[in-house]
Amino acid sequence: MISGEDNMEIASLISGGDEAIERGGELLERLLAEHPEWAETAVPYLATGQPSLVAAARRILTMFDEQALCTIARGFEIDNATARFHILSVLWAHLIAMDLRERAEWLEEVAPHLRRGLGDMRVPVRGFNEPEIVEIENDYRLCDETYLFLNRMLSLDYDDSVFAMLEEEARTPVVQQFERRFDNLFGTPAAVARKAAKQSTLLTELTIVAQFPEIFTFADAQEERDKAKAGQWAPTTKDFLAVAQVDTPNPSKAIFEVDSFLGLLSAILFDDPAKPDSSAFRPLQSIKRVNILTHGNPGLIAMSGTVDKSGGVLLSTAGSGSQNLSGPIDVASVQVAADPNLLLSNGKPLAQSLRDRFAADAEVYLIACHSAMGLSLPLMQDMHGLFKVKICAFTKEIAYCPSLDATHIVDRAFTAIENCNNGSTRGYKHLVPDRIVGSGAASSRRPNDTSS
């Protein structure tokens, strides 16, 4: 019934009940995560009144990830109190499992869809042999259920004992007063500003620049120029940045200086890589290209190092075991990152979270000398295994060809393959990689996420 990337027949799953869902296994979970829009097909089954269909639809809806929450909440458009009641239960199952910050963010997203429930005086049908999710003591109306849901989500310390003691006619003004305060709770200018601040700047291309500190000062301009003229010079971060500025779209926001593999991973994951604990995640499937400008050797892509005044380059190698992410990109560090048991603070695997940020046709460019030579092939293969995107690299040297006048370097942005006599051009996108690993078939999720 379920095969690879075939379109999921939600109706067949729901009609097949638990047995059909169990057969789907991990593949079903992956496909549901990949297609949050399928929740729209499942929601109407909550209004059928048929216990088996309702139970199966509820189970399916709880298997989607957070990207389906707004689709599920929009189910309140169905004019059916029972369906709305089950939607609240499904949303509760999703939101209660989140940390406080993530829950607050998603509550702001779904609450506007639920507002109409505060005016629904009908009593939903309960039962369906699921007493653990039913308010047994109270025959609450949908407006009461919505009121309680929103208050409990706003504060898990909310005490509903007083509300529970009220008669129906006494509960009505309480709910109505809450509805009048709805905009203050969820629609204030401050809330709007918070929401706007959380919206990601949709960057489809990132450029990563490694940390190789500048060795020449302003007073050394002539000396640096002469070293470059004599071929006794190598690029530092300043030069990588000059090249990056030429071809990176939205360079003020899309160029990141990092000094470790972990810094690179943070730039892929977070809107603000410098503040991973508070930053929103980049939207899923939003990144189409990552460029890494640095020095390298076969099998090692440096994230930091030094350059001396004679053009000697020393690549930083650091860490072992759990510390591998603090050093360069090599086979060991990539294998650490690919470990499915390595989790982010939100409990999700690092590797899957990285893959989810990439578009299906995404590419990573290793713009470093000999990044595809010799021992680089296993590294490229492991990087493809980690990111599930194309890895593009160069067997030859990447030449930096600064433009010179009589006293200093005029323009640092020229590059070429192998040597500057081959014709240099500003930027990096004219550099054509001669080895590519992977088909780029990988993100297992969908676009437009701003928090997960």
Short mmCIF file of C-alpha atoms in Angstrom, two decimals:
data_model
loop_
_atom_site.label_atom_id
_atom_site.label_comp_id
_atom_site.label_asym_id
_atom_site.label_seq_id
_atom_site.Cartn_x
_atom_site.Cartn_y
_atom_site.Cartn_z
CA MET A 1 0.00 0.00 0.00
CA ILE A 2 2.86 2.34 0.82
CA SER A 3 5.84 2.41 -1.49
CA GLY A 4 8.75 4.82 -1.54
CA GLU A 5 7.76 8.29 -2.60
CA ASP A 6 4.34 7.31 -3.91
CA ASN A 7 1.48 9.56 -2.90
CA MET A 8 -0.01 8.49 0.40
CA GLU A 9 -3.60 7.31 0.35
CA ILE A 10 -4.72 8.79 3.64
CA ALA A 11 -8.27 7.59 3.11
CA SER A 12 -7.10 3.99 2.73
CA LEU A 13 -4.99 4.23 5.84
CA ILE A 14 -7.83 5.58 7.93
CA SER A 15 -10.34 3.04 6.65
CA GLY A 16 -7.77 0.29 7.27
CA GLY A 17 -7.44 1.31 10.91
CA ASP A 18 -4.64 0.28 13.25
CA GLU A 19 -3.55 -2.64 11.10
CA ALA A 20 -2.92 -0.45 8.06
CA ILE A 21 -1.15 2.17 10.14
CA GLU A 22 1.08 -0.42 11.79
CA ARG A 23 2.06 -1.80 8.39
CA GLY A 24 3.23 1.66 7.40
CA GLY A 25 5.88 1.68 10.11
CA GLU A 26 8.81 4.07 9.86
CA LEU A 27 8.14 4.74 6.18
CA LEU A 28 4.70 6.05 7.03
CA GLU A 29 6.16 8.33 9.71
CA ARG A 30 8.70 9.69 7.23
CA LEU A 31 6.09 10.32 4.56
CA LEU A 32 3.77 12.08 6.99
CA ALA A 33 6.66 14.29 8.06
CA GLU A 34 7.40 14.97 4.42
CA HIS A 35 3.82 15.95 3.59
CA PRO A 36 2.14 18.07 6.29
CA GLU A 37 -0.48 19.01 3.73
CA TRP A 38 -1.88 15.47 3.95
CA ALA A 39 -3.32 16.39 7.37
CA GLU A 40 -6.00 18.30 5.49
CA THR A 41 -7.31 15.00 4.15
CA ALA A 42 -7.38 13.36 7.57
CA VAL A 43 -9.10 16.12 9.57
CA PRO A 44 -12.63 15.72 8.07
CA TYR A 45 -12.76 12.12 9.30
CA LEU A 46 -13.00 13.54 12.83
CA ALA A 47 -16.52 14.69 11.94
CA THR A 48 -17.79 11.34 10.63
CA GLY A 49 -19.15 10.09 13.94
CA GLN A 50 -17.80 6.62 13.15
CA PRO A 51 -15.61 5.52 16.08
CA SER A 52 -13.14 3.46 14.03
CA LEU A 53 -12.57 6.24 11.50
CA VAL A 54 -12.28 8.90 14.18
CA ALA A 55 -9.76 6.85 16.14
CA ALA A 56 -7.65 6.15 13.05
CA ALA A 57 -7.75 9.79 11.94
CA ARG A 58 -6.69 10.94 15.39
CA ARG A 59 -3.81 8.51 15.40
CA ILE A 60 -2.65 9.60 11.96
CA LEU A 61 -2.87 13.28 12.92
CA THR A 62 -0.72 12.77 16.00
CA MET A 63 1.94 11.13 13.79
CA PHE A 64 2.52 14.27 11.73
CA ASP A 65 5.20 16.62 12.99
CA GLU A 66 4.76 20.23 14.01
CA GLN A 67 4.68 21.51 10.44
CA ALA A 68 1.13 20.16 10.16
CA LEU A 69 -0.17 21.98 13.25
CA CYS A 70 -1.64 24.97 11.44
CA THR A 71 -3.29 22.67 8.90
CA ILE A 72 -4.81 20.67 11.75
CA ALA A 73 -5.92 23.82 13.60
CA ARG A 74 -7.57 25.12 10.45
CA GLY A 75 -9.90 22.15 10.82
CA PHE A 76 -11.91 24.38 13.16
CA GLU A 77 -13.43 25.70 9.92
CA ILE A 78 -15.47 22.48 9.94
CA ASP A 79 -18.75 23.37 11.62
CA ASN A 80 -18.78 20.32 13.85
CA ALA A 81 -18.23 20.52 17.60
CA THR A 82 -17.06 16.92 17.86
CA ALA A 83 -14.44 17.36 15.15
CA ARG A 84 -13.24 20.52 16.90
CA PHE A 85 -13.02 18.65 20.20
CA HIS A 86 -10.79 16.00 18.65
CA ILE A 87 -8.65 18.67 16.99
CA LEU A 88 -8.00 20.16 20.43
CA SER A 89 -6.93 16.73 21.68
CA VAL A 90 -4.57 16.23 18.74
CA LEU A 91 -3.05 19.69 19.18
CA TRP A 92 -2.63 19.02 22.88
CA ALA A 93 -0.67 15.84 22.14
CA HIS A 94 1.70 17.79 19.90
CA LEU A 95 2.15 20.91 21.99
CA ILE A 96 2.51 19.29 25.40
CA ALA A 97 5.61 17.43 24.18
CA MET A 98 7.43 20.66 23.24
CA ASP A 99 9.70 22.77 25.39
CA LEU A 100 8.24 26.02 26.69
CA ARG A 101 9.70 28.29 24.03
CA GLU A 102 8.67 26.09 21.12
CA ARG A 103 5.21 25.59 22.61
CA ALA A 104 4.70 29.35 22.98
CA GLU A 105 5.77 29.92 19.39
CA TRP A 106 3.40 27.32 17.99
CA LEU A 107 0.54 28.43 20.23
CA GLU A 108 0.74 31.88 18.65
CA GLU A 109 0.45 30.19 15.26
CA VAL A 110 -2.52 27.93 15.98
CA ALA A 111 -4.55 30.02 18.45
CA PRO A 112 -6.15 32.32 15.83
CA HIS A 113 -7.63 29.27 14.11
CA LEU A 114 -9.19 28.13 17.37
CA ARG A 115 -10.84 31.41 18.32
CA ARG A 116 -14.20 30.50 16.78
CA GLY A 117 -14.39 27.64 19.25
CA LEU A 118 -14.89 30.14 22.08
CA GLY A 119 -18.31 30.90 20.63
CA ASP A 120 -19.38 27.30 19.99
CA MET A 121 -21.98 26.42 22.65
CA ARG A 122 -22.56 22.87 21.39
CA VAL A 123 -21.55 19.82 23.39
CA PRO A 124 -19.23 17.50 21.43
CA VAL A 125 -19.87 13.78 21.33
CA ARG A 126 -17.39 11.96 23.52
CA GLY A 127 -16.67 8.33 24.27
CA PHE A 128 -15.09 6.40 21.44
CA ASN A 129 -13.63 4.08 24.09
CA GLU A 130 -10.87 6.55 24.92
CA PRO A 131 -11.66 7.59 28.51
CA GLU A 132 -8.10 8.71 29.15
CA ILE A 133 -8.60 11.69 26.84
CA VAL A 134 -12.15 12.58 27.81
CA GLU A 135 -13.33 15.07 30.43
CA ILE A 136 -15.41 12.49 32.32
CA GLU A 137 -16.41 14.72 35.23
CA ASN A 138 -17.79 17.54 33.11
CA ASP A 139 -20.02 17.61 30.09
CA TYR A 140 -18.19 20.61 28.71
CA ARG A 141 -19.34 22.54 25.69
CA LEU A 142 -16.86 23.15 22.89
CA CYS A 143 -16.43 26.76 24.04
CA ASP A 144 -15.46 25.46 27.49
CA GLU A 145 -13.01 22.97 26.00
CA THR A 146 -11.42 25.69 23.87
CA TYR A 147 -11.17 28.03 26.85
CA LEU A 148 -9.48 25.35 28.95
CA PHE A 149 -7.15 24.31 26.16
CA LEU A 150 -5.88 27.86 25.58
CA ASN A 151 -5.46 28.59 29.26
CA ARG A 152 -3.61 25.35 29.88
CA MET A 153 -1.31 26.03 26.96
CA LEU A 154 -0.64 29.57 28.16
CA SER A 155 0.33 28.20 31.57
CA LEU A 156 0.68 24.57 32.59
CA ASP A 157 0.11 25.79 36.16
CA TYR A 158 -3.39 26.94 35.27
CA ASP A 159 -5.88 25.76 37.90
CA ASP A 160 -9.23 24.84 36.35
CA SER A 161 -10.87 23.71 39.59
CA VAL A 162 -12.91 26.90 40.03
CA PHE A 163 -14.11 26.78 36.42
CA ALA A 164 -15.08 23.13 36.84
CA MET A 165 -17.35 23.98 39.75
CA LEU A 166 -19.35 26.55 37.78
CA GLU A 167 -22.71 25.79 36.26
CA GLU A 168 -23.02 26.14 32.51
CA GLU A 169 -24.69 29.55 32.66
CA ALA A 170 -21.92 30.81 34.95
CA ARG A 171 -19.17 29.50 32.67
CA THR A 172 -20.50 31.43 29.68
CA PRO A 173 -19.49 34.94 30.85
CA VAL A 174 -16.06 33.62 31.86
CA VAL A 175 -15.48 32.27 28.36
CA GLN A 176 -16.87 35.43 26.78
CA GLN A 177 -14.56 37.62 28.83
CA PHE A 178 -11.61 35.49 27.74
CA GLU A 179 -12.71 35.85 24.12
CA ARG A 180 -12.75 39.63 24.51
CA ARG A 181 -9.16 39.44 25.80
CA PHE A 182 -8.08 37.19 22.94
CA ASP A 183 -6.37 39.96 20.99
CA ASN A 184 -4.51 41.06 24.10
CA LEU A 185 -3.23 37.53 24.59
CA PHE A 186 -2.46 36.55 21.01
CA GLY A 187 -2.84 39.59 18.74
CA THR A 188 -1.17 42.53 20.47
CA PRO A 189 1.39 44.64 18.62
CA ALA A 190 4.00 43.08 20.87
CA ALA A 191 2.90 39.59 19.86
CA VAL A 192 2.88 40.60 16.21
CA ALA A 193 6.37 42.03 16.63
CA ARG A 194 7.56 38.83 18.29
CA LYS A 195 6.12 36.81 15.46
CA ALA A 196 7.72 39.03 12.85
CA ALA A 197 11.05 38.84 14.65
CA LYS A 198 10.87 35.06 14.55
CA GLN A 199 10.22 34.92 10.84
CA SER A 200 13.29 33.73 9.04
CA THR A 201 14.99 35.68 6.35
CA LEU A 202 14.69 33.05 3.68
CA LEU A 203 18.25 32.44 2.58
CA THR A 204 18.63 29.84 -0.12
CA GLU A 205 22.41 30.08 -0.33
CA LEU A 206 24.94 30.26 2.49
CA THR A 207 28.65 30.95 2.23
CA ILE A 208 30.94 29.74 4.98
CA VAL A 209 34.31 31.44 5.43
CA ALA A 210 36.97 29.80 7.58
CA GLN A 211 39.03 31.68 10.16
CA PHE A 212 42.55 32.40 8.97
CA PRO A 213 43.51 35.67 10.69
CA GLU A 214 45.07 38.47 8.72
CA ILE A 215 48.84 38.61 9.21
CA PHE A 216 49.55 41.87 7.40
CA THR A 217 48.51 45.18 8.95
CA PHE A 218 47.56 48.33 7.08
CA ALA A 219 51.13 49.51 7.49
CA ASP A 220 52.32 46.33 5.78
CA ALA A 221 50.39 46.98 2.56
CA GLN A 222 53.50 47.32 0.44
CA GLU A 223 55.08 44.21 1.92
CA GLU A 224 51.94 42.17 1.33
CA ARG A 225 51.72 43.41 -2.24
CA ASP A 226 55.35 42.44 -2.88
CA LYS A 227 54.87 38.97 -1.37
CA ALA A 228 51.81 38.43 -3.56
CA LYS A 229 53.78 39.56 -6.61
CA ALA A 230 56.55 37.09 -5.76
CA GLY A 231 54.14 34.22 -5.20
CA GLN A 232 54.99 34.07 -1.49
CA TRP A 233 51.49 34.82 -0.28
CA ALA A 234 48.33 32.89 0.64
CA PRO A 235 44.77 34.07 1.27
CA THR A 236 43.39 34.74 4.73
CA THR A 237 39.85 35.37 5.91
CA LYS A 238 39.95 38.87 4.42
CA ASP A 239 40.49 37.38 0.97
CA PHE A 240 37.87 34.66 1.38
CA LEU A 241 35.38 37.35 2.34
CA ALA A 242 36.24 39.45 -0.71
CA VAL A 243 35.59 36.47 -2.98
CA ALA A 244 32.41 35.55 -1.10
CA GLN A 245 30.97 39.05 -1.42
CA VAL A 246 31.01 38.85 -5.22
CA ASP A 247 28.78 35.82 -5.77
CA THR A 248 26.82 35.29 -2.55
CA PRO A 249 23.22 36.54 -2.77
CA ASN A 250 22.33 38.82 0.14
CA PRO A 251 25.94 38.81 1.35
CA SER A 252 25.32 40.88 4.48
CA LYS A 253 23.13 38.09 5.86
CA ALA A 254 24.33 34.96 4.09
CA ILE A 255 28.10 34.98 4.73
CA PHE A 256 29.25 33.40 7.99
CA GLU A 257 32.74 33.30 9.47
CA VAL A 258 33.29 30.09 11.44
CA ASP A 259 36.23 28.42 13.12
CA SER A 260 34.97 24.84 13.45
CA PHE A 261 32.80 22.20 11.85
CA LEU A 262 30.28 22.88 14.61
CA GLY A 263 30.15 26.51 13.47
CA LEU A 264 29.33 25.34 9.96
CA LEU A 265 26.55 23.08 11.22
CA SER A 266 25.10 25.91 13.30
CA ALA A 267 25.03 28.17 10.25
CA ILE A 268 23.04 25.53 8.38
CA LEU A 269 20.61 24.95 11.23
CA PHE A 270 19.93 28.36 12.73
CA ASP A 271 18.90 31.83 11.62
CA ASP A 272 21.34 33.22 14.17
CA PRO A 273 24.20 30.70 14.44
CA ALA A 274 25.85 32.78 17.18
CA LYS A 275 22.85 32.13 19.46
CA PRO A 276 21.79 28.54 18.81
CA ASP A 277 19.99 28.25 22.15
CA SER A 278 17.55 31.06 21.34
CA SER A 279 17.56 31.24 17.55
CA ALA A 280 14.80 29.95 15.31
CA PHE A 281 15.66 27.13 12.94
CA ARG A 282 16.05 27.86 9.27
CA PRO A 283 12.99 26.88 7.24
CA LEU A 284 12.90 23.29 6.15
CA GLN A 285 14.09 22.55 2.62
CA SER A 286 15.13 26.19 2.23
CA ILE A 287 18.86 25.84 1.55
CA LYS A 288 19.84 25.13 -2.04
CA ARG A 289 23.57 25.77 -1.91
CA VAL A 290 26.33 26.00 0.69
CA ASN A 291 29.75 27.32 -0.30
CA ILE A 292 32.76 26.67 1.94
CA LEU A 293 35.73 28.96 1.28
CA THR A 294 38.85 27.81 3.07
CA HIS A 295 42.17 26.01 2.85
CA GLY A 296 42.35 22.25 2.68
CA ASN A 297 44.33 19.11 2.06
CA PRO A 298 43.13 15.78 0.69
CA GLY A 299 40.71 14.42 3.27
CA LEU A 300 40.63 17.58 5.40
CA ILE A 301 38.69 20.81 5.00
CA ALA A 302 40.09 23.32 7.49
CA MET A 303 37.79 25.59 9.46
CA SER A 304 40.66 27.55 10.98
CA GLY A 305 44.40 27.96 10.84
CA THR A 306 47.17 30.46 10.23
CA VAL A 307 49.04 31.96 7.31
CA ASP A 308 52.53 33.37 7.73
CA LYS A 309 54.10 36.26 5.86
CA SER A 310 55.79 33.96 3.40
CA GLY A 311 52.58 32.27 2.36
CA GLY A 312 52.94 29.23 4.58
CA VAL A 313 49.57 27.79 5.61
CA LEU A 314 49.03 25.81 8.80
CA LEU A 315 45.69 24.04 9.07
CA SER A 316 44.18 23.57 12.52
CA THR A 317 43.42 19.98 13.45
CA ALA A 318 41.74 19.47 16.77
CA GLY A 319 39.75 17.13 18.89
CA SER A 320 38.94 13.47 19.01
CA GLY A 321 35.87 11.51 19.97
CA SER A 322 33.09 13.76 21.14
CA GLN A 323 35.19 16.85 20.47
CA ASN A 324 35.49 16.22 16.73
CA LEU A 325 32.88 18.84 15.89
CA SER A 326 35.14 21.54 17.33
CA GLY A 327 37.78 21.02 14.67
CA PRO A 328 37.98 20.72 10.87
CA ILE A 329 35.81 18.75 8.50
CA ASP A 330 37.24 15.27 8.16
CA VAL A 331 35.90 11.74 8.10
CA ALA A 332 35.93 11.44 11.88
CA SER A 333 34.01 14.67 12.50
CA VAL A 334 31.44 13.90 9.82
CA GLN A 335 30.85 10.45 11.28
CA VAL A 336 30.30 12.00 14.70
CA ALA A 337 27.72 14.40 13.24
CA ALA A 338 26.00 11.56 11.39
CA ASP A 339 25.43 9.52 14.56
CA PRO A 340 21.62 9.24 14.88
CA ASN A 341 22.00 9.24 18.66
CA LEU A 342 23.57 12.71 18.69
CA LEU A 343 20.64 14.93 19.63
CA LEU A 344 19.99 18.65 19.65
CA SER A 345 18.63 20.36 22.76
CA ASN A 346 15.09 19.86 21.39
CA GLY A 347 15.61 16.10 21.40
CA LYS A 348 15.81 15.75 17.62
CA PRO A 349 18.77 14.04 15.89
CA LEU A 350 21.38 16.49 14.63
CA ALA A 351 21.81 14.64 11.34
CA GLN A 352 18.12 14.62 10.43
CA SER A 353 17.74 18.26 11.46
CA LEU A 354 20.58 19.17 9.09
CA ARG A 355 19.11 17.16 6.22
CA ASP A 356 15.74 18.79 6.74
CA ARG A 357 17.18 22.24 6.02
CA PHE A 358 18.30 21.30 2.50
CA ALA A 359 16.21 21.41 -0.64
CA ALA A 360 16.04 18.16 -2.60
CA ASP A 361 18.42 19.53 -5.25
CA ALA A 362 20.84 21.20 -2.83
CA GLU A 363 24.61 21.25 -3.26
CA VAL A 364 27.59 21.80 -0.98
CA TYR A 365 30.73 23.22 -2.62
CA LEU A 366 34.11 22.57 -1.01
CA ILE A 367 36.01 25.53 -2.45
CA ALA A 368 39.43 24.58 -1.16
CA CYS A 369 42.62 23.29 -2.70
CA HIS A 370 42.62 19.57 -3.52
CA SER A 371 39.26 19.09 -1.80
CA ALA A 372 38.50 16.15 -4.13
CA MET A 373 41.96 14.59 -4.35
CA GLY A 374 43.00 11.23 -2.96
CA LEU A 375 41.66 10.73 0.55
CA SER A 376 38.99 13.32 -0.11
CA LEU A 377 36.68 10.81 -1.77
CA PRO A 378 35.75 9.00 1.49
CA LEU A 379 35.19 12.40 3.09
CA MET A 380 32.92 13.50 0.26
CA GLN A 381 31.00 10.25 0.48
CA ASP A 382 30.53 10.66 4.23
CA MET A 383 29.44 14.27 3.78
CA HIS A 384 26.88 13.11 1.25
CA GLY A 385 25.71 10.52 3.76
CA LEU A 386 25.35 13.21 6.42
CA PHE A 387 23.63 15.94 4.40
CA LYS A 388 22.04 13.81 1.64
CA VAL A 389 22.94 16.41 -0.99
CA LYS A 390 25.48 16.69 -3.78
CA ILE A 391 29.03 17.33 -2.61
CA CYS A 392 31.08 19.23 -5.20
CA ALA A 393 34.85 19.56 -4.92
CA PHE A 394 38.11 20.20 -6.77
CA THR A 395 41.08 17.94 -7.41
CA LYS A 396 43.25 20.91 -8.37
CA GLU A 397 44.38 23.97 -6.49
CA ILE A 398 42.13 26.99 -6.05
CA ALA A 399 44.30 29.97 -6.98
CA TYR A 400 43.70 33.38 -5.42
CA CYS A 401 44.85 36.07 -7.82
CA PRO A 402 44.76 39.51 -6.19
CA SER A 403 44.92 42.54 -8.45
CA LEU A 404 47.96 44.66 -7.62
CA ASP A 405 49.15 48.18 -8.20
CA ALA A 406 52.55 49.57 -7.29
CA THR A 407 51.91 49.85 -3.56
CA HIS A 408 49.18 47.49 -2.40
CA ILE A 409 46.57 44.90 -3.27
CA VAL A 410 43.73 46.59 -5.13
CA ASP A 411 41.19 43.78 -5.44
CA ARG A 412 41.27 40.49 -3.53
CA ALA A 413 38.28 38.85 -5.21
CA PHE A 414 39.92 37.16 -8.24
CA THR A 415 40.23 33.36 -8.34
CA ALA A 416 41.14 30.66 -10.85
CA ILE A 417 41.58 26.90 -11.12
CA GLU A 418 45.15 25.66 -10.59
CA ASN A 419 46.98 28.94 -11.29
CA CYS A 420 46.31 32.55 -12.14
CA ASN A 421 47.67 32.17 -15.67
CA ASN A 422 44.55 30.17 -16.53
CA GLY A 423 42.51 33.35 -16.44
CA SER A 424 41.14 34.65 -13.18
CA THR A 425 37.64 35.97 -12.57
CA ARG A 426 36.09 37.72 -9.59
CA GLY A 427 34.10 35.52 -7.24
CA TYR A 428 33.76 31.74 -6.96
CA LYS A 429 30.88 30.62 -9.17
CA HIS A 430 33.00 30.44 -12.29
CA LEU A 431 35.03 27.68 -10.60
CA VAL A 432 33.77 24.36 -11.96
CA PRO A 433 34.23 21.35 -9.66
CA ASP A 434 35.66 18.23 -11.27
CA ARG A 435 34.30 15.72 -8.79
CA ILE A 436 30.72 15.40 -7.54
CA VAL A 437 29.41 12.81 -5.10
CA GLY A 438 25.71 12.12 -4.63
CA SER A 439 22.53 12.67 -6.56
CA GLY A 440 21.12 15.32 -4.22
CA ALA A 441 18.03 13.33 -3.41
CA ALA A 442 17.61 14.00 0.17
CA SER A 443 15.65 16.29 2.34
CA SER A 444 12.93 14.28 3.91
CA ARG A 445 10.73 17.23 4.84
CA ARG A 446 8.96 20.27 3.53
CA PRO A 447 9.50 24.03 3.19
CA ASN A 448 8.26 27.09 5.15
CA ASP A 449 9.11 26.13 8.78
CA THR A 450 10.31 29.03 11.01
CA SER A 451 10.65 27.52 14.61
CA SER A 452 11.35 23.60 14.38
#
